[in-house]
């Protein structure tokens, strides 16, 4: 187990290095740079802009810029935001926990709703109950997340007024108080349900297929022929073996929620990393964009590593000798 984990960690290191190179060159391939918008500024002469470009190292060779950028990133220094006039690390630090809480609540809702629906659909397949559940999953697969989030916002936010339509907490509340915590959760409900009601479709379909496949295996038939009750058969054999792959996909589920939160945070004006990413692209704030892409990429690599480790625990046959 430890050999497998160490080997996967060693594989993740060059993946992170290649990811950092890719992010750096993608940022450099974008037209202009962070100071392009200052060229036509009448209050700032061209000489001052050029002097600032030299001071920031934007005229250095690419390998010098990459070295300075990656060394700073390893120390937690992603530079300064040119539009917000503050360190990128501090700016992201103010937003990252909002995204973490949104992803965590969405993940809990996906599993709380998706696992029972998948079990019912697989246990009673080809029945009316199964057709209703699979019908919903087909609609969920075909519905873009941002369209569904807009409908949720319109119906439950503006028409029924059951939930707030923006922000992460009511203004004027002191952090750490009970009212602050309740308001924080209240603002999370609508965006997290928007993500979960679409995100659970994959979990339901995957679990349904696993249960239907497991019901037809020889060890299940053998247990049934020995007189094992259906309740014990499902609880001790079918469900347990069907849930193992779902647990192994846990790491990927979390990282996929990060990408999905970009649309939801923008729609609900929820102050997380997704909304910050969209705003930074529109304002050409390259320091913030590269930092967010790098952090998200690292999260995907770590999520894949976590899934591999979980899979090696539930199924030791895949461990590398």
Coordinates of C-alpha atoms in Angstrom, one line a residue:
X1 CA 0.0 0.0 0.0
X2 CA 2.7 2.5 1.0
X3 CA 4.8 1.6 -2.1
X4 CA 1.8 2.3 -4.3
X5 CA 1.1 5.6 -2.6
X6 CA 4.7 6.7 -2.9
X7 CA 4.9 5.7 -6.5
X8 CA 1.7 7.7 -7.3
X9 CA 3.1 10.7 -5.5
X10 CA 6.3 10.5 -7.6
X11 CA 4.2 10.4 -10.7
X12 CA 2.2 13.4 -9.6
X13 CA 5.4 15.6 -9.3
X14 CA 6.2 15.7 -13.1
X15 CA 2.5 16.1 -13.8
X16 CA 2.4 19.2 -11.7
X17 CA 5.6 20.5 -13.4
X18 CA 4.2 20.0 -16.9
X19 CA 0.9 21.6 -15.8
X20 CA 2.8 24.7 -14.6
X21 CA 4.6 25.0 -17.9
X22 CA 1.3 24.6 -19.8
X23 CA -0.4 27.3 -17.7
X24 CA 2.5 29.7 -18.1
X25 CA 2.7 29.3 -21.9
X26 CA -1.1 29.6 -22.2
X27 CA -1.0 32.8 -20.3
X28 CA 1.9 34.1 -22.5
X29 CA 0.0 33.2 -25.7
X30 CA -2.9 35.4 -24.8
X31 CA -2.7 38.8 -26.7
X32 CA -1.2 41.6 -24.7
X33 CA -0.3 41.5 -21.1
X34 CA -1.4 43.0 -17.7
X35 CA -0.2 46.5 -18.8
X36 CA -1.7 46.6 -22.2
X37 CA -4.7 48.5 -21.0
X38 CA -2.4 51.3 -19.7
X39 CA -0.9 52.1 -23.1
X40 CA -3.7 54.5 -24.2
X41 CA -4.1 56.0 -20.8
X42 CA -3.6 59.8 -21.2
X43 CA -2.6 60.2 -17.6
X44 CA 0.3 57.7 -17.9
X45 CA 3.0 58.3 -20.6
X46 CA 4.3 55.4 -22.7
X47 CA 7.7 55.8 -21.1
X48 CA 6.2 55.1 -17.6
X49 CA 4.4 52.0 -18.9
X50 CA 7.6 50.7 -20.4
X51 CA 9.5 51.4 -17.2
X52 CA 6.9 49.5 -15.2
X53 CA 7.1 46.6 -17.7
X54 CA 10.8 46.4 -17.2
X55 CA 10.4 46.7 -13.4
X56 CA 7.9 43.8 -13.4
X57 CA 10.2 41.6 -15.6
X58 CA 7.7 41.4 -18.5
X59 CA 10.5 42.0 -21.0
X60 CA 12.7 39.2 -19.6
X61 CA 13.1 35.9 -21.6
X62 CA 10.4 33.4 -21.1
X63 CA 12.6 31.0 -19.0
X64 CA 13.5 33.8 -16.6
X65 CA 9.9 34.8 -16.2
X66 CA 8.9 31.2 -15.7
X67 CA 11.6 30.7 -13.1
X68 CA 10.6 33.8 -11.2
X69 CA 6.9 32.9 -11.4
X70 CA 7.2 29.2 -10.3
X71 CA 9.6 30.0 -7.5
X72 CA 7.3 32.6 -6.2
X73 CA 4.3 30.2 -6.5
X74 CA 6.1 27.5 -4.6
X75 CA 6.5 30.0 -1.8
X76 CA 2.8 31.1 -2.0
X77 CA 3.6 34.3 -3.8
X78 CA 1.7 34.7 -7.1
X79 CA 2.4 38.3 -7.5
X80 CA 0.0 41.2 -7.3
X81 CA -3.4 41.8 -8.9
X82 CA -3.1 44.7 -11.2
X83 CA -6.9 45.5 -11.2
X84 CA -7.4 45.1 -7.4
X85 CA -4.0 46.4 -6.2
X86 CA -3.5 43.6 -3.7
X87 CA -1.5 40.4 -3.4
X88 CA -3.0 37.5 -5.4
X89 CA -2.6 35.1 -2.5
X90 CA -4.6 37.4 -0.2
X91 CA -7.2 37.9 -2.9
X92 CA -7.6 34.1 -3.4
X93 CA -7.5 33.5 0.3
X94 CA -10.6 35.6 0.7
X95 CA -12.5 33.5 -1.9
X96 CA -11.2 30.0 -1.7
X97 CA -13.1 29.0 1.5
X98 CA -16.4 30.0 -0.1
X99 CA -15.7 27.7 -3.0
X100 CA -14.6 24.9 -0.6
X101 CA -17.8 25.2 1.4
X102 CA -19.9 25.2 -1.8
X103 CA -18.1 22.1 -3.2
X104 CA -18.4 20.3 0.1
X105 CA -22.1 21.0 0.5
X106 CA -22.7 20.0 -3.1
X107 CA -20.8 16.8 -2.7
X108 CA -22.8 15.8 0.5
X109 CA -26.0 16.5 -1.4
X110 CA -24.9 14.5 -4.4
X111 CA -24.2 11.4 -2.3
X112 CA -27.2 11.8 0.0
X113 CA -29.6 11.9 -2.9
X114 CA -27.7 10.0 -5.6
X115 CA -26.9 6.8 -3.7
X116 CA -30.5 6.1 -2.6
X117 CA -31.8 6.9 -6.1
X118 CA -29.2 4.7 -7.7
X119 CA -30.0 1.8 -5.3
X120 CA -33.7 2.0 -5.9
X121 CA -33.2 2.3 -9.6
X122 CA -30.9 -0.7 -9.7
X123 CA -32.9 -2.9 -7.3
X124 CA -36.2 -2.3 -9.1
X125 CA -34.9 -1.9 -12.6
X126 CA -37.4 -2.0 -15.5
X127 CA -40.2 -0.9 -13.1
X128 CA -42.1 2.4 -13.1
X129 CA -39.9 3.7 -10.3
X130 CA -36.7 2.9 -12.3
X131 CA -38.1 4.6 -15.4
X132 CA -38.9 7.8 -13.5
X133 CA -35.4 7.9 -12.0
X134 CA -33.6 7.2 -15.2
X135 CA -35.9 9.6 -17.0
X136 CA -34.7 12.4 -14.7
X137 CA -31.1 11.4 -15.2
X138 CA -31.5 11.6 -19.0
X139 CA -32.9 15.1 -18.6
X140 CA -30.1 16.0 -16.2
X141 CA -27.4 14.8 -18.6
X142 CA -29.0 16.9 -21.4
X143 CA -29.4 20.0 -19.3
X144 CA -26.4 22.4 -19.1
X145 CA -25.6 23.4 -15.6
X146 CA -25.8 27.1 -16.2
X147 CA -29.3 26.8 -17.7
X148 CA -30.5 24.8 -14.7
X149 CA -28.9 27.2 -12.3
X150 CA -30.6 30.2 -14.0
X151 CA -34.0 28.4 -13.7
X152 CA -33.4 27.7 -10.0
X153 CA -32.4 31.3 -9.4
X154 CA -35.5 32.5 -11.3
X155 CA -38.0 30.2 -9.6
X156 CA -36.7 30.0 -6.0
X157 CA -34.9 33.3 -5.8
X158 CA -36.9 35.9 -7.7
X159 CA -40.4 34.4 -8.1
X160 CA -40.9 32.5 -4.8
X161 CA -38.3 34.5 -2.9
X162 CA -37.4 31.5 -0.7
X163 CA -33.6 32.0 -0.9
X164 CA -31.2 35.0 -1.4
X165 CA -30.2 35.7 -5.0
X166 CA -26.6 36.7 -4.4
X167 CA -23.7 36.9 -2.0
X168 CA -22.4 34.5 0.5
X169 CA -23.7 36.0 3.8
X170 CA -26.1 38.8 4.8
X171 CA -24.4 42.1 5.3
X172 CA -23.7 43.5 8.8
X173 CA -23.2 40.1 10.5
X174 CA -20.1 39.5 12.6
X175 CA -18.0 36.5 11.5
X176 CA -18.1 33.6 14.0
X177 CA -21.5 34.4 15.4
X178 CA -24.5 31.9 15.2
X179 CA -26.4 34.3 12.9
X180 CA -23.4 34.5 10.6
X181 CA -23.1 30.7 10.3
X182 CA -26.9 30.3 9.7
X183 CA -26.8 33.0 7.0
X184 CA -23.7 31.4 5.4
X185 CA -25.6 28.1 5.1
X186 CA -28.7 29.8 3.9
X187 CA -26.8 31.4 1.1
X188 CA -25.3 28.1 0.1
X189 CA -28.5 26.1 -0.2
X190 CA -29.7 27.3 -3.7
X191 CA -26.3 27.2 -5.5
X192 CA -25.3 23.9 -4.0
X193 CA -28.7 22.3 -4.9
X194 CA -28.3 23.6 -8.4
X195 CA -25.0 21.8 -8.7
X196 CA -26.1 18.6 -6.9
X197 CA -29.4 18.1 -8.8
X198 CA -27.4 17.9 -12.1
X199 CA -24.2 16.3 -10.6
X200 CA -26.0 13.3 -9.1
X201 CA -27.1 12.0 -12.5
X202 CA -23.7 10.3 -13.1
X203 CA -23.7 8.8 -9.6
X204 CA -27.2 7.4 -10.1
X205 CA -26.6 5.9 -13.5
X206 CA -23.2 4.4 -12.5
X207 CA -24.6 2.9 -9.3
X208 CA -27.6 1.6 -11.1
X209 CA -25.5 -0.2 -13.7
X210 CA -23.2 -1.6 -11.0
X211 CA -26.1 -3.1 -9.1
X212 CA -27.8 -4.6 -12.1
X213 CA -24.4 -6.1 -13.2
X214 CA -23.7 -7.4 -9.7
X215 CA -27.1 -9.1 -9.3
X216 CA -26.2 -11.3 -12.2
X217 CA -22.9 -12.5 -11.0
X218 CA -22.2 -16.1 -9.9
X219 CA -21.6 -15.4 -6.2
X220 CA -25.0 -13.7 -5.9
X221 CA -26.7 -16.6 -7.6
X222 CA -24.9 -19.0 -5.3
X223 CA -25.9 -17.1 -2.2
X224 CA -29.5 -17.0 -3.4
X225 CA -29.5 -20.8 -4.0
X226 CA -28.3 -21.3 -0.4
X227 CA -31.4 -19.6 0.9
X228 CA -29.9 -16.2 1.8
X229 CA -32.7 -13.7 2.3
X230 CA -33.1 -11.0 -0.3
X231 CA -32.5 -8.3 2.4
X232 CA -29.3 -9.8 3.6
X233 CA -28.3 -10.6 0.0
X234 CA -28.6 -6.9 -1.0
X235 CA -27.1 -5.4 2.1
X236 CA -24.1 -7.8 2.5
X237 CA -23.3 -8.7 -1.1
X238 CA -24.9 -6.5 -3.9
X239 CA -24.8 -3.1 -2.3
X240 CA -21.4 -3.4 -0.7
X241 CA -19.7 -4.5 -4.0
X242 CA -21.6 -1.9 -6.0
X243 CA -20.7 1.0 -3.8
X244 CA -16.9 0.4 -3.9
X245 CA -16.4 2.0 -7.4
X246 CA -18.5 5.0 -6.3
X247 CA -16.2 5.5 -3.3
X248 CA -13.2 5.3 -5.6
X249 CA -14.6 8.2 -7.7
X250 CA -14.8 10.5 -4.7
X251 CA -11.7 12.4 -5.5
X252 CA -12.7 13.1 -9.1
X253 CA -16.2 14.2 -7.9
X254 CA -14.7 16.9 -5.8
X255 CA -12.4 18.3 -8.5
X256 CA -15.2 18.2 -11.1
X257 CA -17.3 20.4 -8.8
X258 CA -14.6 23.1 -8.9
X259 CA -15.0 23.5 -12.7
X260 CA -18.8 23.4 -12.3
X261 CA -18.8 26.1 -9.6
X262 CA -17.4 28.6 -12.1
X263 CA -20.8 28.9 -13.8
X264 CA -22.9 28.7 -10.6
X265 CA -20.8 31.3 -8.8
X266 CA -21.1 33.7 -11.7
X267 CA -24.9 33.2 -11.9
X268 CA -25.5 33.6 -8.2
X269 CA -22.9 36.3 -7.8
X270 CA -21.4 34.0 -5.1
X271 CA -17.9 35.4 -4.2
X272 CA -15.8 32.3 -4.8
X273 CA -12.9 31.4 -7.0
X274 CA -15.2 30.7 -10.0
X275 CA -16.6 34.2 -10.0
X276 CA -13.1 35.6 -9.5
X277 CA -11.8 33.6 -12.4
X278 CA -14.4 35.0 -14.8
X279 CA -13.8 38.6 -13.6
X280 CA -10.1 38.2 -13.9
X281 CA -10.3 37.0 -17.5
X282 CA -12.6 39.9 -18.5
X283 CA -10.1 42.4 -16.9
X284 CA -7.0 40.6 -18.3
X285 CA -5.6 40.2 -14.8
X286 CA -3.1 37.5 -15.8
X287 CA -1.6 37.1 -12.3
X288 CA -4.9 36.0 -10.9
X289 CA -5.9 33.9 -13.9
X290 CA -2.7 31.9 -13.9
X291 CA -2.8 31.4 -10.1
X292 CA -6.4 30.1 -10.3
X293 CA -5.7 27.8 -13.2
X294 CA -2.6 26.4 -11.5
X295 CA -4.5 25.8 -8.2
X296 CA -7.4 24.1 -10.0
X297 CA -5.0 21.9 -12.0
X298 CA -3.2 20.9 -8.8
X299 CA -6.6 20.1 -7.3
X300 CA -7.4 17.8 -10.2
X301 CA -4.1 16.0 -9.9
X302 CA -4.5 15.5 -6.2
X303 CA -8.1 14.4 -6.7
X304 CA -6.9 11.7 -9.2
X305 CA -4.3 10.7 -6.7
X306 CA -6.9 10.4 -3.9
X307 CA -9.2 8.3 -6.1
X308 CA -6.3 5.9 -7.0
X309 CA -5.4 5.5 -3.4
X310 CA -9.1 4.8 -2.4
X311 CA -9.4 2.4 -5.3
X312 CA -6.3 0.5 -4.2
X313 CA -7.8 0.2 -0.7
X314 CA -11.2 -1.2 -1.9
X315 CA -9.6 -3.3 -4.7
X316 CA -6.0 -4.4 -3.8
X317 CA -5.7 -6.1 -7.2
X318 CA -4.9 -2.8 -8.9
X319 CA -1.9 -2.0 -6.7
X320 CA 1.4 -1.8 -8.5
X321 CA 3.9 -4.3 -7.2

